[in-house]
Amino acid sequence: MEIKGKDFLRLFDYNNESLNNLLDLAKRLKQETKTGQTHHILQNKTLVMIFAKPSLRTRVSFEVGTQQLGGNAVVLKQDEINLGTRETIADTARVLSRYADGVMIRTFDHNDVVEFAKYSDIPVINALTDLCHPCQVLSDLLTIKEKFGKLEKLKLAYIGDGNNMANSLIAGCSIMGMDISIACPDGYEPDETFIWTGKDVSINSGSKIEITTDPFEAVNGANIVYTDVWASMGQEKEAEKRKKIFAKYQINEKLIKKAADNAIVLHCLPAHRGEEITEDIFEKNAKIIFEQAENRLHAQKAIMASIM
Ligand code: CP
Ligand code: NVA
């Protein structure tokens, strides 16, 4: 699959081979950066970064990543750009296509990113929408591959809200031949289209997708146990209600006992200790969780180097 010039909106737009190529490049760029090698892959290129939601990891890792590849980044916050309200998304896309070489967007409605990409002449990267977070999951796959030396046949259990992270994990796992078991309360399941597309992709990749309400069933024998906040950005008003609904979906000592012996715990961060994960389990896995955060940098450099 040729990906130069291609948007990075959903992992399902990529196949096993192209994701493996991105992971190999990320691994190489990580090693080379750590041994002091400088890169000029994005020399004279500019990434515009649009944020309608807060960010720590995405903002810094994309900006630093662009610099590490010899390029420039311009950051636009929502109060500066007002995506979709000050002027049409189509006009914004056509203007930025004249100035920059790539655009990264974090916003609420996934359709806004799709609309932007439709009118943009330069590649568009989804840096989180309410629907999915593909950059995070590419980084997670890199972290898992570094730890286990492979992806195929591993089992990932995702415990909590069937949100953007759950959706992208379904995509990443099904494409890469990993089993994924998701435990969430009734009514908080992942997006149906992602589940069905994942099942379709699994016919070839051999992965298993399971959705349950029982966290113990999901974690049983898992190599990777993954969680995310119970109330995502934009759902702050539901936080108290969700704390009650999700109470039995906490990653704690008792739940972790059901996982495989060498299981790791991953969290995309930010974490709410005492809610989706206990302080104790978080700290026991802190080394790999912060490696996972670091890998945002290397995975996104691989994306930019390949598509911009
Ligand atoms: N995991 C993640 O995307 O973090 P930020 O929201 O801080 O960018
Ligand atoms: N589900 C979370 C992910 C944060 C990286 C959110 O959308 O807020």
CSV table of C-alpha atoms and ligand atoms in Angstrom, one decimal:
chain,number,residue,atom,x,y,z
A,1,MET,CA,0.0,0.0,0.0
A,2,GLU,CA,1.5,3.4,-1.0
A,3,ILE,CA,0.8,5.8,1.8
A,4,LYS,CA,2.7,9.0,0.7
A,5,GLY,CA,0.1,11.8,0.7
A,6,LYS,CA,-2.5,9.6,2.4
A,7,ASP,CA,-4.5,10.8,5.4
A,8,PHE,CA,-4.2,9.1,8.8
A,9,LEU,CA,-7.8,9.3,10.0
A,10,ARG,CA,-8.6,5.7,11.1
A,11,LEU,CA,-6.4,2.6,11.4
A,12,PHE,CA,-8.9,0.7,9.3
A,13,ASP,CA,-7.7,2.8,6.3
A,14,TYR,CA,-4.4,1.0,6.7
A,15,ASN,CA,-3.6,-2.7,6.3
A,16,ASN,CA,-1.3,-5.1,8.2
A,17,GLU,CA,1.7,-4.5,6.0
A,18,SER,CA,1.4,-0.7,6.1
A,19,LEU,CA,1.0,-0.6,9.9
A,20,ASN,CA,4.0,-3.0,10.2
A,21,ASN,CA,6.1,-0.7,8.0
A,22,LEU,CA,5.1,2.3,10.2
A,23,LEU,CA,6.1,0.3,13.4
A,24,ASP,CA,9.5,-0.7,11.8
A,25,LEU,CA,10.2,2.9,10.9
A,26,ALA,CA,9.1,4.1,14.4
A,27,LYS,CA,11.5,1.6,15.9
A,28,ARG,CA,14.4,2.8,13.7
A,29,LEU,CA,13.7,6.5,14.3
A,30,LYS,CA,13.6,5.8,18.0
A,31,GLN,CA,17.0,4.0,18.0
A,32,GLU,CA,18.6,6.6,15.7
A,33,THR,CA,17.3,9.6,17.8
A,34,LYS,CA,18.6,7.9,21.0
A,35,THR,CA,22.1,7.4,19.4
A,36,GLY,CA,22.3,11.1,18.5
A,37,GLN,CA,21.5,10.8,14.7
A,38,THR,CA,19.8,13.9,13.3
A,39,HIS,CA,17.0,13.6,10.7
A,40,HIS,CA,16.1,16.0,7.9
A,41,ILE,CA,13.1,14.1,6.6
A,42,LEU,CA,10.7,17.0,7.2
A,43,GLN,CA,13.2,19.8,6.2
A,44,ASN,CA,11.4,22.8,4.9
A,45,LYS,CA,8.1,21.2,5.8
A,46,THR,CA,5.4,22.5,8.2
A,47,LEU,CA,2.8,20.7,10.2
A,48,VAL,CA,-0.2,22.8,11.3
A,49,MET,CA,-1.7,21.4,14.6
A,50,ILE,CA,-5.3,22.3,15.4
A,51,PHE,CA,-6.6,21.7,18.9
A,52,ALA,CA,-10.3,22.0,19.9
A,53,LYS,CA,-9.6,19.9,23.0
A,54,PRO,CA,-6.8,20.0,25.6
A,55,SER,CA,-3.7,17.9,25.2
A,56,LEU,CA,-0.3,17.3,26.8
A,57,ARG,CA,1.2,14.3,25.1
A,58,THR,CA,-0.2,14.9,21.6
A,59,ARG,CA,0.7,18.6,21.5
A,60,VAL,CA,4.3,18.1,22.8
A,61,SER,CA,5.1,14.8,20.9
A,62,PHE,CA,3.9,16.2,17.6
A,63,GLU,CA,5.7,19.5,18.0
A,64,VAL,CA,9.0,17.9,19.3
A,65,GLY,CA,8.6,15.1,16.7
A,66,THR,CA,8.4,17.6,13.8
A,67,GLN,CA,11.5,19.4,15.1
A,68,GLN,CA,13.4,16.1,15.5
A,69,LEU,CA,12.7,15.4,11.8
A,70,GLY,CA,14.0,18.9,10.8
A,71,GLY,CA,10.5,20.5,10.2
A,72,ASN,CA,8.4,23.2,11.8
A,73,ALA,CA,5.1,23.1,13.6
A,74,VAL,CA,2.4,25.8,14.0
A,75,VAL,CA,-0.1,25.3,16.8
A,76,LEU,CA,-3.7,26.7,16.5
A,77,LYS,CA,-5.9,26.5,19.6
A,78,GLN,CA,-9.7,26.6,19.2
A,79,ASP,CA,-10.0,30.2,20.3
A,80,GLU,CA,-7.7,31.2,17.4
A,81,ILE,CA,-9.2,29.1,14.6
A,82,ASN,CA,-12.8,28.3,15.7
A,83,LEU,CA,-12.8,25.4,13.3
A,84,GLY,CA,-16.1,25.2,11.5
A,85,THR,CA,-17.6,28.4,12.9
A,86,ARG,CA,-15.4,31.3,11.8
A,87,GLU,CA,-15.5,30.0,8.2
A,88,THR,CA,-16.3,26.7,6.7
A,89,ILE,CA,-14.1,23.7,7.3
A,90,ALA,CA,-13.7,23.4,3.5
A,91,ASP,CA,-12.3,26.9,3.2
A,92,THR,CA,-9.9,26.4,6.2
A,93,ALA,CA,-8.6,23.2,4.6
A,94,ARG,CA,-8.1,24.9,1.2
A,95,VAL,CA,-6.2,27.8,2.9
A,96,LEU,CA,-3.9,25.6,5.0
A,97,SER,CA,-3.1,23.5,2.0
A,98,ARG,CA,-1.5,26.6,0.5
A,99,TYR,CA,0.8,27.2,3.5
A,100,ALA,CA,1.6,23.8,5.1
A,101,ASP,CA,2.6,20.2,4.2
A,102,GLY,CA,0.5,18.4,6.8
A,103,VAL,CA,-2.3,19.1,9.3
A,104,MET,CA,-3.0,17.4,12.6
A,105,ILE,CA,-6.5,17.8,14.1
A,106,ARG,CA,-7.8,17.1,17.6
A,107,THR,CA,-11.6,17.8,17.8
A,108,PHE,CA,-14.9,16.4,18.8
A,109,ASP,CA,-16.9,15.3,15.8
A,110,HIS,CA,-15.0,12.8,13.6
A,111,ASN,CA,-17.0,14.0,10.6
A,112,ASP,CA,-15.3,17.4,10.9
A,113,VAL,CA,-11.9,15.7,10.3
A,114,VAL,CA,-13.3,13.7,7.4
A,115,GLU,CA,-14.8,17.0,5.9
A,116,PHE,CA,-11.4,18.7,6.3
A,117,ALA,CA,-9.6,15.9,4.6
A,118,LYS,CA,-12.1,15.9,1.7
A,119,TYR,CA,-11.0,19.5,0.9
A,120,SER,CA,-7.4,19.3,1.9
A,121,ASP,CA,-4.6,18.9,-0.6
A,122,ILE,CA,-2.2,17.9,2.2
A,123,PRO,CA,-2.3,14.9,4.4
A,124,VAL,CA,-4.5,15.1,7.5
A,125,ILE,CA,-3.7,13.3,10.8
A,126,ASN,CA,-6.4,12.5,13.3
A,127,ALA,CA,-5.0,13.4,16.7
A,128,LEU,CA,-8.2,12.2,18.5
A,129,THR,CA,-11.8,12.6,17.8
A,130,ASP,CA,-14.8,11.4,19.8
A,131,LEU,CA,-14.8,8.3,17.5
A,132,CYS,CA,-11.1,7.2,17.5
A,133,HIS,CA,-7.5,7.9,18.5
A,134,PRO,CA,-5.3,6.1,15.9
A,135,CYS,CA,-2.0,7.8,16.8
A,136,GLN,CA,-2.3,6.5,20.3
A,137,VAL,CA,-3.0,3.0,19.2
A,138,LEU,CA,-0.1,2.9,16.8
A,139,SER,CA,2.1,4.0,19.7
A,140,ASP,CA,0.6,1.3,21.8
A,141,LEU,CA,1.3,-1.4,19.2
A,142,LEU,CA,4.9,-0.2,19.2
A,143,THR,CA,5.1,-0.5,23.0
A,144,ILE,CA,3.5,-4.0,22.9
A,145,LYS,CA,5.8,-5.2,20.1
A,146,GLU,CA,8.9,-3.9,22.0
A,147,LYS,CA,7.8,-5.8,25.1
A,148,PHE,CA,6.7,-9.1,23.6
A,149,GLY,CA,8.7,-9.1,20.3
A,150,LYS,CA,5.4,-9.8,18.4
A,151,LEU,CA,1.8,-8.8,18.2
A,152,GLU,CA,0.0,-11.8,16.6
A,153,LYS,CA,-1.9,-14.1,19.0
A,154,LEU,CA,-1.4,-11.8,22.0
A,155,LYS,CA,-4.6,-11.1,24.0
A,156,LEU,CA,-5.5,-7.5,24.9
A,157,ALA,CA,-8.2,-6.8,27.5
A,158,TYR,CA,-9.7,-3.3,27.5
A,159,ILE,CA,-11.7,-2.5,30.6
A,160,GLY,CA,-14.0,0.5,30.9
A,161,ASP,CA,-15.7,2.9,28.5
A,162,GLY,CA,-16.3,1.8,24.9
A,163,ASN,CA,-14.9,5.1,23.8
A,164,ASN,CA,-12.5,6.4,21.1
A,165,MET,CA,-9.6,4.3,22.6
A,166,ALA,CA,-11.7,1.1,22.6
A,167,ASN,CA,-12.7,1.8,19.0
A,168,SER,CA,-9.1,2.3,17.8
A,169,LEU,CA,-7.9,-0.7,19.9
A,170,ILE,CA,-10.4,-2.9,18.1
A,171,ALA,CA,-9.0,-1.6,14.8
A,172,GLY,CA,-5.4,-2.0,15.7
A,173,CYS,CA,-5.8,-5.5,17.3
A,174,SER,CA,-8.0,-6.9,14.5
A,175,ILE,CA,-5.6,-5.7,11.7
A,176,MET,CA,-2.5,-7.0,13.6
A,177,GLY,CA,-4.0,-10.4,14.5
A,178,MET,CA,-4.3,-9.8,18.2
A,179,ASP,CA,-7.3,-11.0,20.3
A,180,ILE,CA,-9.2,-8.2,22.0
A,181,SER,CA,-11.7,-8.6,24.8
A,182,ILE,CA,-13.6,-5.5,25.9
A,183,ALA,CA,-15.5,-5.3,29.2
A,184,CYS,CA,-17.8,-2.3,29.5
A,185,PRO,CA,-21.2,-1.6,31.2
A,186,ASP,CA,-24.4,-2.1,29.2
A,187,GLY,CA,-25.0,0.9,27.0
A,188,TYR,CA,-21.3,1.9,26.9
A,189,GLU,CA,-20.2,-0.5,24.2
A,190,PRO,CA,-17.7,0.5,21.4
A,191,ASP,CA,-19.0,1.9,18.1
A,192,GLU,CA,-20.9,-0.8,16.2
A,193,THR,CA,-19.2,0.0,12.9
A,194,PHE,CA,-15.8,-0.5,14.5
A,195,ILE,CA,-17.0,-3.8,16.0
A,196,TRP,CA,-18.3,-5.1,12.6
A,197,THR,CA,-15.4,-3.8,10.6
A,198,GLY,CA,-13.1,-5.4,13.1
A,199,LYS,CA,-14.9,-8.7,12.8
A,200,ASP,CA,-14.6,-8.5,9.1
A,201,VAL,CA,-10.9,-7.8,9.2
A,202,SER,CA,-10.4,-10.7,11.7
A,203,ILE,CA,-11.5,-13.2,9.1
A,204,ASN,CA,-8.1,-12.7,7.4
A,205,SER,CA,-6.0,-11.8,10.4
A,206,GLY,CA,-7.3,-14.6,12.7
A,207,SER,CA,-7.9,-12.3,15.7
A,208,LYS,CA,-10.9,-12.8,18.1
A,209,ILE,CA,-13.1,-9.9,19.2
A,210,GLU,CA,-15.2,-10.3,22.3
A,211,ILE,CA,-17.4,-7.7,24.0
A,212,THR,CA,-18.7,-8.5,27.5
A,213,THR,CA,-20.0,-6.8,30.7
A,214,ASP,CA,-17.7,-9.0,32.9
A,215,PRO,CA,-14.2,-7.5,33.5
A,216,PHE,CA,-12.9,-10.9,34.9
A,217,GLU,CA,-14.0,-12.7,31.7
A,218,ALA,CA,-12.2,-10.1,29.6
A,219,VAL,CA,-9.0,-10.1,31.6
A,220,ASN,CA,-8.8,-13.9,31.8
A,221,GLY,CA,-5.3,-14.9,30.3
A,222,ALA,CA,-4.7,-11.4,28.8
A,223,ASN,CA,-1.2,-10.4,28.0
A,224,ILE,CA,-2.0,-6.7,28.0
A,225,VAL,CA,-4.6,-5.1,30.2
A,226,TYR,CA,-5.6,-1.6,29.0
A,227,THR,CA,-7.8,1.1,30.4
A,228,ASP,CA,-8.7,4.8,29.9
A,229,VAL,CA,-10.7,7.4,31.8
A,230,TRP,CA,-14.4,6.8,32.4
A,231,ALA,CA,-15.4,10.3,31.4
A,232,SER,CA,-13.6,11.5,28.2
A,233,MET,CA,-13.0,15.1,27.2
A,234,GLY,CA,-16.4,16.7,26.6
A,235,GLN,CA,-18.1,14.4,29.1
A,236,GLU,CA,-17.0,16.2,32.3
A,237,LYS,CA,-20.6,16.8,33.4
A,238,GLU,CA,-21.3,13.0,33.4
A,239,ALA,CA,-18.2,12.2,35.5
A,240,GLU,CA,-20.0,11.7,38.8
A,241,LYS,CA,-22.7,9.5,37.3
A,242,ARG,CA,-20.1,7.5,35.4
A,243,LYS,CA,-18.1,6.8,38.6
A,244,LYS,CA,-21.0,4.8,39.9
A,245,ILE,CA,-21.8,3.0,36.6
A,246,PHE,CA,-18.1,2.0,36.0
A,247,ALA,CA,-17.2,1.2,39.7
A,248,LYS,CA,-16.7,-2.6,38.9
A,249,TYR,CA,-14.5,-1.8,35.9
A,250,GLN,CA,-11.5,-0.7,37.9
A,251,ILE,CA,-8.1,-2.3,37.2
A,252,ASN,CA,-7.0,-3.4,40.6
A,253,GLU,CA,-5.0,-6.3,42.2
A,254,LYS,CA,-7.9,-8.7,42.2
A,255,LEU,CA,-8.7,-8.2,38.5
A,256,ILE,CA,-5.0,-8.4,37.5
A,257,LYS,CA,-4.7,-11.8,39.1
A,258,LYS,CA,-6.8,-13.2,36.2
A,259,ALA,CA,-4.4,-12.0,33.6
A,260,ALA,CA,-1.4,-13.9,32.1
A,261,ASP,CA,1.7,-14.2,34.3
A,262,ASN,CA,3.8,-11.7,32.4
A,263,ALA,CA,0.9,-9.3,31.7
A,264,ILE,CA,1.5,-5.6,31.4
A,265,VAL,CA,-0.9,-2.8,32.1
A,266,LEU,CA,-1.2,0.1,29.6
A,267,HIS,CA,-3.0,3.4,30.0
A,268,CYS,CA,-3.1,6.1,27.3
A,269,LEU,CA,-3.1,8.8,30.0
A,270,PRO,CA,-4.2,11.1,31.5
A,271,ALA,CA,-5.0,8.7,34.4
A,272,HIS,CA,-7.4,9.1,37.2
A,273,ARG,CA,-6.0,7.0,40.1
A,274,GLY,CA,-8.7,5.5,42.3
A,275,GLU,CA,-11.1,5.5,39.4
A,276,GLU,CA,-10.2,3.3,36.3
A,277,ILE,CA,-7.0,2.2,37.9
A,278,THR,CA,-5.6,1.9,41.5
A,279,GLU,CA,-2.6,3.9,42.5
A,280,ASP,CA,-0.8,0.6,43.3
A,281,ILE,CA,-1.4,-1.1,39.9
A,282,PHE,CA,-0.5,2.2,38.1
A,283,GLU,CA,2.8,2.6,39.9
A,284,LYS,CA,3.7,-1.1,39.4
A,285,ASN,CA,3.4,-0.5,35.7
A,286,ALA,CA,4.7,3.0,35.6
A,287,LYS,CA,7.8,2.1,33.6
A,288,ILE,CA,5.9,0.7,30.7
A,289,ILE,CA,3.1,3.3,30.8
A,290,PHE,CA,5.6,6.1,30.4
A,291,GLU,CA,7.5,4.2,27.7
A,292,GLN,CA,4.0,4.0,26.0
A,293,ALA,CA,3.8,7.8,26.4
A,294,GLU,CA,7.3,8.3,24.9
A,295,ASN,CA,6.3,6.1,22.0
A,296,ARG,CA,3.8,8.7,20.8
A,297,LEU,CA,6.8,10.7,19.7
A,298,HIS,CA,8.4,7.9,17.6
A,299,ALA,CA,5.2,6.5,16.2
A,300,GLN,CA,4.0,9.9,15.0
A,301,LYS,CA,7.4,10.7,13.5
A,302,ALA,CA,7.0,7.5,11.5
A,303,ILE,CA,3.5,8.7,10.4
A,304,MET,CA,4.7,12.1,9.4
A,305,ALA,CA,7.8,10.8,7.6
A,306,SER,CA,5.7,8.4,5.6
A,307,ILE,CA,2.7,10.5,4.6
A,308,MET,CA,4.0,14.1,4.5
B,1,CP,N1,-3.0,10.2,25.4
B,1,CP,C1,-3.2,11.4,24.9
B,1,CP,O1,-3.6,11.6,23.7
B,1,CP,O2,-2.8,12.4,25.7
B,1,CP,P1,-3.2,14.0,25.6
B,1,CP,O3,-4.7,14.1,25.7
B,1,CP,O4,-2.5,14.7,26.7
B,1,CP,O5,-2.7,14.4,24.2
B,2,NVA,N1,-10.9,8.8,25.9
B,2,NVA,C1,-10.0,9.9,26.3
B,2,NVA,C2,-8.7,9.7,25.7
B,2,NVA,C3,-7.7,10.7,26.1
B,2,NVA,C4,-6.4,10.5,25.4
B,2,NVA,C5,-10.7,11.2,25.9
B,2,NVA,O1,-11.2,11.3,24.7
B,2,NVA,O2,-10.6,12.2,26.6
